[in-house]
XYZ file of C-alpha atoms in Angstrom:
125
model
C 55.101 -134.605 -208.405
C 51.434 -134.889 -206.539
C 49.233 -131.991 -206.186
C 46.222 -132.708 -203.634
C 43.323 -131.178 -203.339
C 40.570 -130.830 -200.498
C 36.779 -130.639 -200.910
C 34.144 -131.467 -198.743
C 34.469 -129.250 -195.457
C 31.618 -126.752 -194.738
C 29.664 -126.096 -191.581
C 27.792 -128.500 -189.440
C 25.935 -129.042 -186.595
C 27.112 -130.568 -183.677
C 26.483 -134.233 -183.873
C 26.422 -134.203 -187.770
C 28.761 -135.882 -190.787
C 30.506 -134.323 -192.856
C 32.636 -136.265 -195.930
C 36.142 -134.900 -197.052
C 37.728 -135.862 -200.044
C 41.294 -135.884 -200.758
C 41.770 -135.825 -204.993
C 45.324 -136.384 -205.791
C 46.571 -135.998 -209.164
C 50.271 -136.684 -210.588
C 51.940 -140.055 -211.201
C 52.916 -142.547 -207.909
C 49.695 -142.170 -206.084
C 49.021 -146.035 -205.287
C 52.944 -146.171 -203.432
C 52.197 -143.595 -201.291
C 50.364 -142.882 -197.608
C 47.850 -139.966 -197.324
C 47.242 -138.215 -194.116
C 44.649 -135.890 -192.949
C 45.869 -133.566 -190.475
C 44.042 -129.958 -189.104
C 44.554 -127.162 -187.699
C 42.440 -124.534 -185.853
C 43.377 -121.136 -184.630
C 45.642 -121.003 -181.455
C 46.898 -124.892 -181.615
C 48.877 -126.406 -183.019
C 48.669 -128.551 -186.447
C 47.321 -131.914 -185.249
C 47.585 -135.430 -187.791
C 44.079 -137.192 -187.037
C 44.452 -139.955 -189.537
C 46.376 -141.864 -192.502
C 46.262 -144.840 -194.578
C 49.165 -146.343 -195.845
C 49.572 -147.776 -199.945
C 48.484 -151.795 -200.826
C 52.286 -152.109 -200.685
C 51.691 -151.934 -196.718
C 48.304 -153.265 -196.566
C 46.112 -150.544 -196.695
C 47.067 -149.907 -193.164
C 45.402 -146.970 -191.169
C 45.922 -144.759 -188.223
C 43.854 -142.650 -186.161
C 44.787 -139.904 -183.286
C 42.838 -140.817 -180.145
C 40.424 -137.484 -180.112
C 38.701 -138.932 -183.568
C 39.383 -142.895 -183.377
C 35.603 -144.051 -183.836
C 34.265 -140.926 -184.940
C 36.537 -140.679 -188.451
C 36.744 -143.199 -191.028
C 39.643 -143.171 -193.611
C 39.622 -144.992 -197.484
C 41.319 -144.562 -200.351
C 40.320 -145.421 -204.345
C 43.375 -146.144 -205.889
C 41.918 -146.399 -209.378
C 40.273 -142.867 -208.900
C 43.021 -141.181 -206.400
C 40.741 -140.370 -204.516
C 40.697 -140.753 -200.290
C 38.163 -139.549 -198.126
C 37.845 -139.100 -194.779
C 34.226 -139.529 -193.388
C 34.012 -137.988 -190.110
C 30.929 -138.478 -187.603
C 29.648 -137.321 -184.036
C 31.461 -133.728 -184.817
C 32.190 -131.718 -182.153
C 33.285 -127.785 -182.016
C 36.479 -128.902 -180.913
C 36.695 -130.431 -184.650
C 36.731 -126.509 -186.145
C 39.462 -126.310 -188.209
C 41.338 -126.260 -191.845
C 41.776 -130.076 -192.807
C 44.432 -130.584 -195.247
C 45.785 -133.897 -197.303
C 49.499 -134.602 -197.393
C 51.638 -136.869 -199.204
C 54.141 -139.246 -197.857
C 55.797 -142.730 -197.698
C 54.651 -143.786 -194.862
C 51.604 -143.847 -192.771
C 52.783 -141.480 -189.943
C 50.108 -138.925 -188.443
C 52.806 -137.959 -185.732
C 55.840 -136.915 -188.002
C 54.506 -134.223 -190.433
C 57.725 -133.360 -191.534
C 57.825 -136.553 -193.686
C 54.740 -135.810 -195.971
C 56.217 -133.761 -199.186
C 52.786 -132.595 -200.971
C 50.162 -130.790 -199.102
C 47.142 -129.504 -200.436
C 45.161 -126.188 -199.432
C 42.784 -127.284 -196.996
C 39.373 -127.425 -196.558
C 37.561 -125.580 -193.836
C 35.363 -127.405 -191.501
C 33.130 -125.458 -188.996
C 30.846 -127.298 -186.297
C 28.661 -124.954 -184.647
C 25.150 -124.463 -184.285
């Protein structure tokens, strides 16, 4: 059984950085993918990025609206992946939470199993 946790999120200016980190705690952690996926009020929940185990290369994945802009790693000796995110926009408001799941796929939710809280992120000036 994982349990994640976010930290991180907070509020920035447009055009600023922030770092999120994903700690994950529970046996299994270097066979599985993380994702980051978010959520602001009136959409829908949105996966922006994942990274797949060693077992699968490390392999990542971005959604179009932060390919360039967000960078995704993992630390498999501390369980630990972040998600640096750059150039943020108001559009990028939102709860970002850390899932869980065998594979690296940002567009099927349904197959991450742990989720953590979230983290709120808030780009406004």
């Amino acid at each position: 059984q994982l349990q994640l946790v976010e930290s991180g999120g907070g509020l920035v200016q447009p055009g600023g950085s922030l770092s999120l980190s994903c700690g994950v705690s529970g046996s299994g952690f270097q066979d599985y993918a993380i994702g980051w996926f978010r959520r602001s009020p009136g959409k829908a929940q949105e996966g922006i990025s994942c990274i797949s185990s060693s077992r699968f290369g490390f392999r990542t994945d971005y959604t179009e609206s932060v390919q360039g802009r967000f960078t995704i790693s993992r630390d498999d000796i501390n369980k630990v992946v972040h998600l640096q995110m750059s150039n943020l926009q108001p559009e990028d408001t939102a709860v970002y939470y850390c899932a869980a799941a065998d594979w690296c796929r940002i567009r099927v939710p349904s197959t991450y199993f742990a989720w953590g809280q979230g983290t709120q992120v808030t780009v406004s000036s």
